[in-house]
């Protein structure tokens, strides 16, 4: 259901579904960047029987870019996906070693209006689910040159901070100064709060692009906050990045989903230089947020009919198939249970009616339709009239 809602949102904006493999060559994911935990610490990688070094996918963006580089569709290429990912993390509420994401990516467009479209589609998904406690935060990481200058400034600033940073953050600093900004450790907070911000390093193009994104979001009435210290995990991001945060979730797991603009990834995977943008939304955390907010879109579909067959089961095979072929949700009992046991199951199933057939009915060419609601009489009808009769009941 949740996947259907996402599919509807994406397909109504011209995105087509893509299915990428669960296992790919390790190199595909390694391109995400060697300064990210996802690549260095969390990958499930192994050698297969042919001595290929492969990995379970930790995310889907790299596979989408690999697919683009391999098949060269005409840009703009707009795709959406849903599926499982694997990361070797410390499991806790909202953080698992296997988790599901829905997401989308667009390759081949540089226009800030596209950033707005992509963010708005994520926003629309949460809106359709009925979630209201979702905050959108955005930032721009500037152009690669801006970002490089910023990273050097951060490196200098944090290196001078010494004991002002925890040992873990000093370690992170060696690998990627940007990731220090992501630290949730209390001891690091004052030092991070006074760190230089990326906005001081924007080129004119990067500043224009970011202004365009903000203007578009305002035009659509989508509330957002600019958070200059938002960096996000993966190395390949540039310009716009964003995160949807659920305010009902624990702070370490409050990111419901996020994404951003990237380039260089398609090229690194053997394709032409191609701009890209996309997001991935965590299904597990979204469901936790649905629980927290008491909105649950996943109403189980009610059965229309439960077939009760006392002839041994052959009639139930035919009637259940006929009901399903005519669009009714139907189920039945198995293992030759007694009439009483079957009626109990029919009751428990929540079906609107029981369709009952025994040897007398077979002989007479009839069935008994018994509404499960108390106080409504059962009716014996011709077997051939079953479908029109149920349609009539549905319309009442
Ligand atoms: P990322 O691919 O790291 O940008 O993550 C995007 C979204 O996927 C996050 O905001 C989470 O909702 C979800 N996510 C990432 N890692 C996990 C995990 N280990 N367990 C559950 N959800 C996750």
mmCIF file of C-alpha atoms and ligand atoms in Angstrom:
data_model
loop_
_atom_site.group_PDB
_atom_site.id
_atom_site.type_symbol
_atom_site.label_atom_id
_atom_site.label_comp_id
_atom_site.label_asym_id
_atom_site.label_seq_id
_atom_site.Cartn_x
_atom_site.Cartn_y
_atom_site.Cartn_z
ATOM 1 C CA UNK A 1 0.000 0.000 0.000
ATOM 2 C CA UNK A 2 2.743 2.401 1.009
ATOM 3 C CA UNK A 3 4.656 1.408 -2.127
ATOM 4 C CA UNK A 4 1.486 1.970 -4.188
ATOM 5 C CA UNK A 5 1.093 5.474 -2.818
ATOM 6 C CA UNK A 6 4.710 6.262 -3.674
ATOM 7 C CA UNK A 7 4.328 4.697 -7.137
ATOM 8 C CA UNK A 8 1.242 6.845 -7.804
ATOM 9 C CA UNK A 9 3.027 10.022 -6.742
ATOM 10 C CA UNK A 10 6.060 9.242 -8.922
ATOM 11 C CA UNK A 11 4.225 7.890 -11.972
ATOM 12 C CA UNK A 12 1.882 10.852 -12.109
ATOM 13 C CA UNK A 13 4.984 13.019 -12.562
ATOM 14 C CA UNK A 14 6.372 10.911 -15.432
ATOM 15 C CA UNK A 15 8.738 8.610 -13.529
ATOM 16 C CA UNK A 16 9.020 4.968 -14.598
ATOM 17 C CA UNK A 17 9.919 2.076 -12.303
ATOM 18 C CA UNK A 18 13.443 0.667 -12.294
ATOM 19 C CA UNK A 19 14.516 -2.580 -10.657
ATOM 20 C CA UNK A 20 18.226 -2.900 -9.990
ATOM 21 C CA UNK A 21 20.040 -6.031 -8.755
ATOM 22 C CA UNK A 22 20.431 -6.765 -5.045
ATOM 23 C CA UNK A 23 24.047 -7.764 -5.650
ATOM 24 C CA UNK A 24 26.459 -5.782 -7.796
ATOM 25 C CA UNK A 25 30.163 -5.565 -8.364
ATOM 26 C CA UNK A 26 31.722 -3.953 -5.300
ATOM 27 C CA UNK A 27 33.171 -1.237 -7.538
ATOM 28 C CA UNK A 28 29.698 0.146 -8.294
ATOM 29 C CA UNK A 29 29.076 0.964 -4.640
ATOM 30 C CA UNK A 30 32.679 1.933 -3.901
ATOM 31 C CA UNK A 31 32.133 4.881 -6.302
ATOM 32 C CA UNK A 32 29.749 6.365 -3.729
ATOM 33 C CA UNK A 33 32.938 7.538 -2.048
ATOM 34 C CA UNK A 34 35.647 6.098 0.122
ATOM 35 C CA UNK A 35 35.099 8.658 2.881
ATOM 36 C CA UNK A 36 31.607 7.427 3.750
ATOM 37 C CA UNK A 37 30.808 4.882 6.462
ATOM 38 C CA UNK A 38 28.390 3.219 4.070
ATOM 39 C CA UNK A 39 31.344 2.192 1.901
ATOM 40 C CA UNK A 40 34.162 1.766 4.412
ATOM 41 C CA UNK A 41 32.402 0.103 7.314
ATOM 42 C CA UNK A 42 28.898 -0.993 6.457
ATOM 43 C CA UNK A 43 29.039 -2.932 3.230
ATOM 44 C CA UNK A 44 28.163 -6.627 3.091
ATOM 45 C CA UNK A 45 30.811 -7.638 0.564
ATOM 46 C CA UNK A 46 32.156 -11.060 -0.333
ATOM 47 C CA UNK A 47 33.819 -13.065 -3.090
ATOM 48 C CA UNK A 48 31.412 -15.200 -5.107
ATOM 49 C CA UNK A 49 32.154 -18.631 -6.566
ATOM 50 C CA UNK A 50 33.780 -16.982 -9.576
ATOM 51 C CA UNK A 51 36.060 -14.933 -7.280
ATOM 52 C CA UNK A 52 34.226 -11.724 -8.158
ATOM 53 C CA UNK A 53 34.242 -9.171 -5.359
ATOM 54 C CA UNK A 54 30.539 -8.318 -4.980
ATOM 55 C CA UNK A 55 28.354 -6.585 -2.382
ATOM 56 C CA UNK A 56 24.719 -6.453 -1.278
ATOM 57 C CA UNK A 57 23.448 -3.027 -2.242
ATOM 58 C CA UNK A 58 23.598 -0.439 0.586
ATOM 59 C CA UNK A 59 21.514 2.043 -1.472
ATOM 60 C CA UNK A 60 20.194 2.381 -5.021
ATOM 61 C CA UNK A 61 21.534 5.623 -6.478
ATOM 62 C CA UNK A 62 24.845 4.078 -7.569
ATOM 63 C CA UNK A 63 23.019 1.209 -9.318
ATOM 64 C CA UNK A 64 20.701 3.659 -11.127
ATOM 65 C CA UNK A 65 23.755 5.598 -12.361
ATOM 66 C CA UNK A 66 25.492 2.365 -13.360
ATOM 67 C CA UNK A 67 22.382 1.399 -15.300
ATOM 68 C CA UNK A 68 22.305 4.807 -17.030
ATOM 69 C CA UNK A 69 25.998 4.529 -17.966
ATOM 70 C CA UNK A 70 25.436 1.013 -19.292
ATOM 71 C CA UNK A 71 22.189 1.470 -21.266
ATOM 72 C CA UNK A 72 22.430 5.180 -22.201
ATOM 73 C CA UNK A 73 18.712 6.109 -22.197
ATOM 74 C CA UNK A 74 17.857 9.530 -23.617
ATOM 75 C CA UNK A 75 17.974 12.140 -20.855
ATOM 76 C CA UNK A 76 16.120 13.410 -18.974
ATOM 77 C CA UNK A 77 15.729 9.980 -17.438
ATOM 78 C CA UNK A 78 13.215 9.878 -14.592
ATOM 79 C CA UNK A 79 12.973 6.686 -12.561
ATOM 80 C CA UNK A 80 11.547 5.534 -9.241
ATOM 81 C CA UNK A 81 12.307 2.442 -7.182
ATOM 82 C CA UNK A 82 11.348 0.476 -4.098
ATOM 83 C CA UNK A 83 13.408 -2.219 -2.453
ATOM 84 C CA UNK A 84 15.643 -3.535 0.301
ATOM 85 C CA UNK A 85 19.141 -2.382 1.169
ATOM 86 C CA UNK A 86 21.748 -3.812 3.517
ATOM 87 C CA UNK A 87 24.166 -2.004 5.817
ATOM 88 C CA UNK A 88 26.211 -3.480 8.622
ATOM 89 C CA UNK A 89 25.054 -1.072 11.321
ATOM 90 C CA UNK A 90 24.336 -1.387 15.012
ATOM 91 C CA UNK A 91 20.647 -2.320 15.012
ATOM 92 C CA UNK A 92 18.261 -0.193 17.088
ATOM 93 C CA UNK A 93 14.780 1.291 16.677
ATOM 94 C CA UNK A 94 14.704 2.787 13.174
ATOM 95 C CA UNK A 95 18.160 1.455 12.231
ATOM 96 C CA UNK A 96 18.378 -2.039 10.828
ATOM 97 C CA UNK A 97 20.787 -4.159 8.820
ATOM 98 C CA UNK A 98 18.133 -4.791 6.210
ATOM 99 C CA UNK A 99 15.781 -1.907 5.525
ATOM 100 C CA UNK A 100 13.515 -0.754 2.716
ATOM 101 C CA UNK A 101 13.580 2.437 0.746
ATOM 102 C CA UNK A 102 11.407 4.056 -1.882
ATOM 103 C CA UNK A 103 13.071 6.712 -3.973
ATOM 104 C CA UNK A 104 13.523 8.397 -7.293
ATOM 105 C CA UNK A 105 16.325 9.791 -9.451
ATOM 106 C CA UNK A 106 16.488 12.076 -12.478
ATOM 107 C CA UNK A 107 19.539 12.122 -14.727
ATOM 108 C CA UNK A 108 20.409 14.772 -17.271
ATOM 109 C CA UNK A 109 18.832 18.004 -15.959
ATOM 110 C CA UNK A 110 20.587 20.904 -14.198
ATOM 111 C CA UNK A 111 17.579 23.212 -13.721
ATOM 112 C CA UNK A 112 16.734 24.278 -10.114
ATOM 113 C CA UNK A 113 13.041 23.769 -11.021
ATOM 114 C CA UNK A 114 13.791 20.066 -11.119
ATOM 115 C CA UNK A 115 15.184 20.202 -7.572
ATOM 116 C CA UNK A 116 11.854 21.761 -6.600
ATOM 117 C CA UNK A 117 9.880 19.029 -8.399
ATOM 118 C CA UNK A 118 11.865 16.257 -6.733
ATOM 119 C CA UNK A 119 11.552 17.729 -3.231
ATOM 120 C CA UNK A 120 7.848 18.405 -3.791
ATOM 121 C CA UNK A 121 7.250 14.754 -4.747
ATOM 122 C CA UNK A 122 8.783 13.576 -1.471
ATOM 123 C CA UNK A 123 6.657 16.106 0.393
ATOM 124 C CA UNK A 124 3.540 14.951 -1.451
ATOM 125 C CA UNK A 125 4.229 11.322 -0.491
ATOM 126 C CA UNK A 126 4.232 12.173 3.225
ATOM 127 C CA UNK A 127 1.164 14.353 2.757
ATOM 128 C CA UNK A 128 -0.763 11.519 1.090
ATOM 129 C CA UNK A 129 0.201 9.176 3.920
ATOM 130 C CA UNK A 130 -1.379 11.673 6.284
ATOM 131 C CA UNK A 131 1.851 12.506 8.150
ATOM 132 C CA UNK A 132 1.972 16.057 9.458
ATOM 133 C CA UNK A 133 4.994 15.983 11.783
ATOM 134 C CA UNK A 134 7.510 16.074 8.928
ATOM 135 C CA UNK A 135 10.002 18.926 8.581
ATOM 136 C CA UNK A 136 11.893 19.688 5.407
ATOM 137 C CA UNK A 137 15.413 21.035 5.787
ATOM 138 C CA UNK A 138 17.565 22.048 2.864
ATOM 139 C CA UNK A 139 21.069 23.269 2.184
ATOM 140 C CA UNK A 140 23.414 23.754 -0.743
ATOM 141 C CA UNK A 141 26.918 22.311 -0.794
ATOM 142 C CA UNK A 142 27.847 24.696 -3.616
ATOM 143 C CA UNK A 143 29.858 23.725 -6.671
ATOM 144 C CA UNK A 144 32.643 21.156 -6.291
ATOM 145 C CA UNK A 145 35.239 23.979 -6.094
ATOM 146 C CA UNK A 146 33.237 25.846 -3.432
ATOM 147 C CA UNK A 147 32.899 22.660 -1.510
ATOM 148 C CA UNK A 148 36.627 21.899 -1.782
ATOM 149 C CA UNK A 149 37.510 25.332 -0.390
ATOM 150 C CA UNK A 150 34.977 24.879 2.383
ATOM 151 C CA UNK A 151 36.336 21.440 3.288
ATOM 152 C CA UNK A 152 39.833 22.925 3.620
ATOM 153 C CA UNK A 153 38.522 25.755 5.818
ATOM 154 C CA UNK A 154 36.706 23.235 7.996
ATOM 155 C CA UNK A 155 39.779 21.039 8.229
ATOM 156 C CA UNK A 156 41.807 23.997 9.515
ATOM 157 C CA UNK A 157 39.098 25.097 11.934
ATOM 158 C CA UNK A 158 38.512 21.645 13.434
ATOM 159 C CA UNK A 159 42.226 20.823 13.569
ATOM 160 C CA UNK A 160 42.729 23.967 15.671
ATOM 161 C CA UNK A 161 39.877 22.948 17.979
ATOM 162 C CA UNK A 162 41.923 20.125 19.570
ATOM 163 C CA UNK A 163 40.154 18.833 22.685
ATOM 164 C CA UNK A 164 37.032 20.755 21.671
ATOM 165 C CA UNK A 165 36.160 17.687 19.592
ATOM 166 C CA UNK A 166 35.639 14.110 20.781
ATOM 167 C CA UNK A 167 38.197 11.513 19.772
ATOM 168 C CA UNK A 168 35.694 9.929 17.361
ATOM 169 C CA UNK A 169 35.179 13.270 15.608
ATOM 170 C CA UNK A 170 38.939 13.854 15.424
ATOM 171 C CA UNK A 171 39.128 10.510 13.679
ATOM 172 C CA UNK A 172 36.301 11.453 11.302
ATOM 173 C CA UNK A 173 38.197 14.668 10.564
ATOM 174 C CA UNK A 174 41.065 12.655 9.088
ATOM 175 C CA UNK A 175 38.674 11.027 6.622
ATOM 176 C CA UNK A 176 36.118 13.728 5.875
ATOM 177 C CA UNK A 177 35.852 17.104 7.676
ATOM 178 C CA UNK A 178 32.264 17.555 6.395
ATOM 179 C CA UNK A 179 31.109 14.489 8.293
ATOM 180 C CA UNK A 180 32.235 16.051 11.591
ATOM 181 C CA UNK A 181 29.262 18.410 11.169
ATOM 182 C CA UNK A 182 27.017 15.336 11.358
ATOM 183 C CA UNK A 183 28.182 14.410 14.873
ATOM 184 C CA UNK A 184 25.308 14.111 17.343
ATOM 185 C CA UNK A 185 27.714 14.026 20.353
ATOM 186 C CA UNK A 186 27.028 16.700 22.928
ATOM 187 C CA UNK A 187 30.703 17.515 23.494
ATOM 188 C CA UNK A 188 31.094 18.455 19.808
ATOM 189 C CA UNK A 189 28.057 20.740 19.672
ATOM 190 C CA UNK A 190 29.629 24.135 20.657
ATOM 191 C CA UNK A 191 32.595 23.640 18.331
ATOM 192 C CA UNK A 192 30.299 22.688 15.431
ATOM 193 C CA UNK A 193 27.970 25.617 16.146
ATOM 194 C CA UNK A 194 30.836 28.099 15.628
ATOM 195 C CA UNK A 195 32.304 26.382 12.559
ATOM 196 C CA UNK A 196 32.412 28.232 9.227
ATOM 197 C CA UNK A 197 29.351 27.684 7.016
ATOM 198 C CA UNK A 198 29.289 26.663 3.375
ATOM 199 C CA UNK A 199 27.253 29.754 2.458
ATOM 200 C CA UNK A 200 30.429 31.851 2.873
ATOM 201 C CA UNK A 201 32.011 29.899 -0.005
ATOM 202 C CA UNK A 202 29.264 29.853 -2.667
ATOM 203 C CA UNK A 203 30.148 30.868 -6.221
ATOM 204 C CA UNK A 204 27.595 33.108 -8.004
ATOM 205 C CA UNK A 205 26.182 30.079 -9.921
ATOM 206 C CA UNK A 206 25.721 28.034 -6.766
ATOM 207 C CA UNK A 207 24.056 30.941 -4.945
ATOM 208 C CA UNK A 208 21.674 31.525 -7.924
ATOM 209 C CA UNK A 209 20.753 27.866 -8.107
ATOM 210 C CA UNK A 210 19.989 27.704 -4.400
ATOM 211 C CA UNK A 211 17.921 30.897 -4.559
ATOM 212 C CA UNK A 212 15.921 29.340 -7.430
ATOM 213 C CA UNK A 213 15.189 26.241 -5.373
ATOM 214 C CA UNK A 214 13.982 28.268 -2.408
ATOM 215 C CA UNK A 215 11.794 30.495 -4.600
ATOM 216 C CA UNK A 216 10.175 27.403 -6.174
ATOM 217 C CA UNK A 217 9.438 25.804 -2.804
ATOM 218 C CA UNK A 218 7.889 29.056 -1.577
ATOM 219 C CA UNK A 219 5.729 29.223 -4.702
ATOM 220 C CA UNK A 220 4.399 25.722 -3.941
ATOM 221 C CA UNK A 221 3.777 26.636 -0.318
ATOM 222 C CA UNK A 222 6.101 23.923 0.967
ATOM 223 C CA UNK A 223 7.558 24.993 4.324
ATOM 224 C CA UNK A 224 11.313 24.473 4.715
ATOM 225 C CA UNK A 225 14.238 25.540 6.826
ATOM 226 C CA UNK A 226 17.736 26.251 5.516
ATOM 227 C CA UNK A 227 20.191 24.403 7.719
ATOM 228 C CA UNK A 228 23.712 25.438 6.761
ATOM 229 C CA UNK A 229 25.306 22.576 8.679
ATOM 230 C CA UNK A 230 23.328 19.869 6.871
ATOM 231 C CA UNK A 231 25.853 17.776 4.930
ATOM 232 C CA UNK A 232 24.344 14.284 4.431
ATOM 233 C CA UNK A 233 26.296 11.072 4.251
ATOM 234 C CA UNK A 234 27.342 10.421 0.715
ATOM 235 C CA UNK A 235 30.372 12.007 -0.909
ATOM 236 C CA UNK A 236 28.944 12.680 -4.327
ATOM 237 C CA UNK A 237 26.440 15.404 -3.416
ATOM 238 C CA UNK A 238 26.798 18.958 -4.713
ATOM 239 C CA UNK A 239 24.513 21.977 -4.714
ATOM 240 C CA UNK A 240 21.059 21.150 -3.291
ATOM 241 C CA UNK A 241 20.759 18.608 -0.484
ATOM 242 C CA UNK A 242 17.689 18.037 1.654
ATOM 243 C CA UNK A 243 16.297 15.898 4.396
ATOM 244 C CA UNK A 244 12.786 15.070 5.604
ATOM 245 C CA UNK A 245 12.826 14.747 9.369
ATOM 246 C CA UNK A 246 10.131 13.192 11.517
ATOM 247 C CA UNK A 247 9.762 15.179 14.715
ATOM 248 C CA UNK A 248 8.215 12.215 16.557
ATOM 249 C CA UNK A 249 11.337 10.042 16.108
ATOM 250 C CA UNK A 250 14.484 9.821 18.298
ATOM 251 C CA UNK A 251 16.986 12.424 17.194
ATOM 252 C CA UNK A 252 19.618 9.951 15.946
ATOM 253 C CA UNK A 253 17.032 8.290 13.693
ATOM 254 C CA UNK A 254 14.864 11.281 12.858
ATOM 255 C CA UNK A 255 15.894 11.388 9.173
ATOM 256 C CA UNK A 256 12.932 9.841 7.385
ATOM 257 C CA UNK A 257 14.565 10.335 4.054
ATOM 258 C CA UNK A 258 16.770 12.612 2.088
ATOM 259 C CA UNK A 259 18.678 13.233 -1.050
ATOM 260 C CA UNK A 260 20.338 15.777 -3.200
ATOM 261 C CA UNK A 261 21.963 16.730 -6.419
ATOM 262 C CA UNK A 262 25.031 14.889 -7.592
ATOM 263 C CA UNK A 263 27.237 14.779 -10.608
ATOM 264 C CA UNK A 264 30.334 12.854 -11.429
ATOM 265 C CA UNK A 265 28.733 9.589 -10.344
ATOM 266 C CA UNK A 266 27.573 8.566 -13.844
ATOM 267 C CA UNK A 267 30.984 9.522 -15.191
ATOM 268 C CA UNK A 268 32.770 7.542 -12.477
ATOM 269 C CA UNK A 269 30.713 4.537 -13.562
ATOM 270 C CA UNK A 270 31.797 4.816 -17.183
ATOM 271 C CA UNK A 271 29.113 7.126 -18.632
ATOM 272 C CA UNK A 272 29.138 10.705 -19.953
ATOM 273 C CA UNK A 273 29.256 13.670 -17.534
ATOM 274 C CA UNK A 274 25.617 13.871 -16.399
ATOM 275 C CA UNK A 275 23.918 15.888 -13.681
ATOM 276 C CA UNK A 276 21.639 13.953 -11.363
ATOM 277 C CA UNK A 277 19.298 14.464 -8.452
ATOM 278 C CA UNK A 278 17.225 12.126 -6.330
ATOM 279 C CA UNK A 279 16.163 10.988 -2.918
ATOM 280 C CA UNK A 280 15.601 7.839 -0.920
ATOM 281 C CA UNK A 281 12.987 7.618 1.805
ATOM 282 C CA UNK A 282 13.260 5.013 4.545
ATOM 283 C CA UNK A 283 10.136 2.849 4.621
ATOM 284 C CA UNK A 284 10.829 1.420 8.104
ATOM 285 C CA UNK A 285 11.154 4.836 9.713
ATOM 286 C CA UNK A 286 8.175 6.157 7.766
ATOM 287 C CA UNK A 287 6.087 3.333 9.245
ATOM 288 C CA UNK A 288 7.365 4.203 12.740
ATOM 289 C CA UNK A 289 6.306 7.806 12.134
ATOM 290 C CA UNK A 290 2.881 6.571 10.935
ATOM 291 C CA UNK A 291 2.549 4.615 14.197
ATOM 292 C CA UNK A 292 3.645 7.624 16.259
ATOM 293 C CA UNK A 293 1.153 9.913 14.561
ATOM 294 C CA UNK A 294 -1.604 7.313 14.653
ATOM 295 C CA UNK A 295 -2.032 7.452 10.883
ATOM 296 C CA UNK A 296 -1.922 4.103 9.305
ATOM 297 C CA UNK A 297 -2.689 3.985 5.659
ATOM 298 C CA UNK A 298 -2.313 0.233 5.593
ATOM 299 C CA UNK A 299 -5.925 -0.713 6.212
ATOM 300 C CA UNK A 300 -6.167 -4.401 5.450
ATOM 301 C CA UNK A 301 -8.531 -5.011 2.578
ATOM 302 C CA UNK A 302 -11.723 -6.581 3.852
ATOM 303 C CA UNK A 303 -12.789 -9.861 2.282
ATOM 304 C CA UNK A 304 -15.999 -9.688 0.286
ATOM 305 C CA UNK A 305 -16.790 -13.375 0.638
ATOM 306 C CA UNK A 306 -15.679 -16.499 2.473
ATOM 307 C CA UNK A 307 -16.606 -19.745 0.751
ATOM 308 C CA UNK A 308 -17.848 -22.547 3.008
ATOM 309 C CA UNK A 309 -17.911 -25.910 1.234
ATOM 310 C CA UNK A 310 -19.198 -29.104 2.883
ATOM 311 C CA UNK A 311 -18.800 -31.284 -0.219
ATOM 312 C CA UNK A 312 -15.075 -31.821 0.363
ATOM 313 C CA UNK A 313 -13.595 -28.701 -1.179
ATOM 314 C CA UNK A 314 -13.945 -29.118 -4.953
ATOM 315 C CA UNK A 315 -16.806 -26.617 -5.187
ATOM 316 C CA UNK A 316 -14.816 -24.073 -3.168
ATOM 317 C CA UNK A 317 -11.982 -24.262 -5.707
ATOM 318 C CA UNK A 318 -14.336 -23.216 -8.505
ATOM 319 C CA UNK A 319 -16.410 -20.640 -6.589
ATOM 320 C CA UNK A 320 -13.402 -18.889 -5.013
ATOM 321 C CA UNK A 321 -11.712 -18.647 -8.428
ATOM 322 C CA UNK A 322 -14.925 -17.286 -10.014
ATOM 323 C CA UNK A 323 -15.315 -14.673 -7.275
ATOM 324 C CA UNK A 324 -11.687 -13.535 -7.568
ATOM 325 C CA UNK A 325 -11.887 -13.392 -11.370
ATOM 326 C CA UNK A 326 -14.874 -11.044 -10.967
ATOM 327 C CA UNK A 327 -12.973 -8.663 -8.705
ATOM 328 C CA UNK A 328 -14.162 -9.891 -5.301
ATOM 329 C CA UNK A 329 -11.700 -10.493 -2.475
ATOM 330 C CA UNK A 330 -12.468 -14.081 -1.511
ATOM 331 C CA UNK A 331 -10.982 -16.779 0.679
ATOM 332 C CA UNK A 332 -11.910 -20.272 1.855
ATOM 333 C CA UNK A 333 -10.989 -22.963 4.374
ATOM 334 C CA UNK A 334 -8.733 -25.921 3.611
ATOM 335 C CA UNK A 335 -8.188 -29.432 4.991
ATOM 336 C CA UNK A 336 -11.863 -30.586 4.855
ATOM 337 C CA UNK A 337 -12.988 -28.883 8.056
ATOM 338 C CA UNK A 338 -16.453 -29.249 9.522
ATOM 339 C CA UNK A 339 -19.197 -26.774 8.626
ATOM 340 C CA UNK A 340 -18.988 -25.313 12.151
ATOM 341 C CA UNK A 341 -15.215 -24.812 11.932
ATOM 342 C CA UNK A 342 -15.554 -23.215 8.493
ATOM 343 C CA UNK A 343 -18.252 -20.806 9.718
ATOM 344 C CA UNK A 344 -15.972 -19.830 12.596
ATOM 345 C CA UNK A 345 -13.203 -19.017 10.125
ATOM 346 C CA UNK A 346 -15.671 -17.105 7.956
ATOM 347 C CA UNK A 347 -16.612 -15.007 10.976
ATOM 348 C CA UNK A 348 -13.031 -14.369 11.949
ATOM 349 C CA UNK A 349 -12.064 -13.420 8.367
ATOM 350 C CA UNK A 350 -14.150 -10.250 8.481
ATOM 351 C CA UNK A 351 -15.817 -11.166 5.176
ATOM 352 C CA UNK A 352 -19.139 -9.474 4.375
ATOM 353 C CA UNK A 353 -20.833 -12.722 3.388
ATOM 354 C CA UNK A 354 -20.331 -16.472 3.574
ATOM 355 C CA UNK A 355 -21.113 -18.340 0.364
ATOM 356 C CA UNK A 356 -22.207 -21.799 1.499
ATOM 357 C CA UNK A 357 -22.396 -24.877 -0.695
ATOM 358 C CA UNK A 358 -23.236 -28.473 0.262
ATOM 359 C CA UNK A 359 -24.444 -31.523 -1.672
ATOM 360 C CA UNK A 360 -28.098 -30.342 -1.681
ATOM 361 C CA UNK A 361 -27.076 -27.024 -3.264
ATOM 362 C CA UNK A 362 -24.888 -28.801 -5.856
ATOM 363 C CA UNK A 363 -27.839 -30.956 -6.851
ATOM 364 C CA UNK A 364 -30.218 -27.987 -7.072
ATOM 365 C CA UNK A 365 -27.674 -25.710 -8.829
ATOM 366 C CA UNK A 366 -27.865 -23.173 -5.996
ATOM 367 C CA UNK A 367 -25.694 -21.573 -3.285
ATOM 368 C CA UNK A 368 -26.581 -20.007 0.063
ATOM 369 C CA UNK A 369 -25.426 -16.431 0.650
ATOM 370 C CA UNK A 370 -25.292 -15.588 4.347
ATOM 371 C CA UNK A 371 -24.499 -11.988 5.324
ATOM 372 C CA UNK A 372 -22.179 -12.078 8.334
ATOM 373 C CA UNK A 373 -23.836 -9.095 9.938
ATOM 374 C CA UNK A 374 -26.274 -10.295 12.625
ATOM 375 C CA UNK A 375 -29.981 -9.973 11.893
ATOM 376 C CA UNK A 376 -29.860 -10.251 8.094
ATOM 377 C CA UNK A 377 -31.411 -13.398 6.666
ATOM 378 C CA UNK A 378 -29.540 -15.776 4.429
ATOM 379 C CA UNK A 379 -30.794 -16.357 0.891
ATOM 380 C CA UNK A 380 -30.656 -19.335 -1.417
ATOM 381 C CA UNK A 381 -29.965 -18.221 -4.970
ATOM 382 C CA UNK A 382 -29.171 -19.869 -8.266
ATOM 383 C CA UNK A 383 -25.472 -20.562 -8.592
ATOM 384 C CA UNK A 384 -25.478 -18.668 -11.915
ATOM 385 C CA UNK A 385 -26.830 -15.578 -10.136
ATOM 386 C CA UNK A 386 -24.035 -15.452 -7.519
ATOM 387 C CA UNK A 387 -21.944 -12.696 -9.107
ATOM 388 C CA UNK A 388 -24.868 -10.326 -9.942
ATOM 389 C CA UNK A 389 -26.295 -10.979 -6.461
ATOM 390 C CA UNK A 390 -23.028 -10.064 -4.716
ATOM 391 C CA UNK A 391 -22.712 -6.966 -6.918
ATOM 392 C CA UNK A 392 -26.189 -5.942 -5.809
ATOM 393 C CA UNK A 393 -25.307 -6.467 -2.128
ATOM 394 C CA UNK A 394 -22.162 -4.375 -2.587
ATOM 395 C CA UNK A 395 -24.155 -1.476 -4.040
ATOM 396 C CA UNK A 396 -26.661 -1.464 -1.159
HETATM 397 P P1 LIG B 1 20.578 7.401 3.042
HETATM 398 O O1 LIG B 1 20.573 6.434 1.875
HETATM 399 O O2 LIG B 1 21.642 7.099 4.040
HETATM 400 O O3 LIG B 1 20.496 8.821 2.619
HETATM 401 O O4 LIG B 1 19.227 7.117 3.834
HETATM 402 C C1 LIG B 1 17.967 7.527 3.385
HETATM 403 C C2 LIG B 1 16.927 7.039 4.357
HETATM 404 O O5 LIG B 1 16.953 5.620 4.445
HETATM 405 C C3 LIG B 1 17.175 7.486 5.793
HETATM 406 O O6 LIG B 1 16.647 8.752 6.015
HETATM 407 C C4 LIG B 1 16.461 6.422 6.581
HETATM 408 O O7 LIG B 1 15.068 6.688 6.685
HETATM 409 C C5 LIG B 1 16.664 5.194 5.748
HETATM 410 N N1 LIG B 1 17.780 4.407 6.301
HETATM 411 C C6 LIG B 1 19.101 4.514 6.056
HETATM 412 N N2 LIG B 1 19.807 3.585 6.743
HETATM 413 C C7 LIG B 1 18.890 2.862 7.437
HETATM 414 C C8 LIG B 1 18.957 1.741 8.340
HETATM 415 N N3 LIG B 1 20.113 1.154 8.649
HETATM 416 N N4 LIG B 1 17.797 1.284 8.887
HETATM 417 C C9 LIG B 1 16.605 1.844 8.578
HETATM 418 N N5 LIG B 1 16.480 2.880 7.734
HETATM 419 C C10 LIG B 1 17.592 3.383 7.168
#
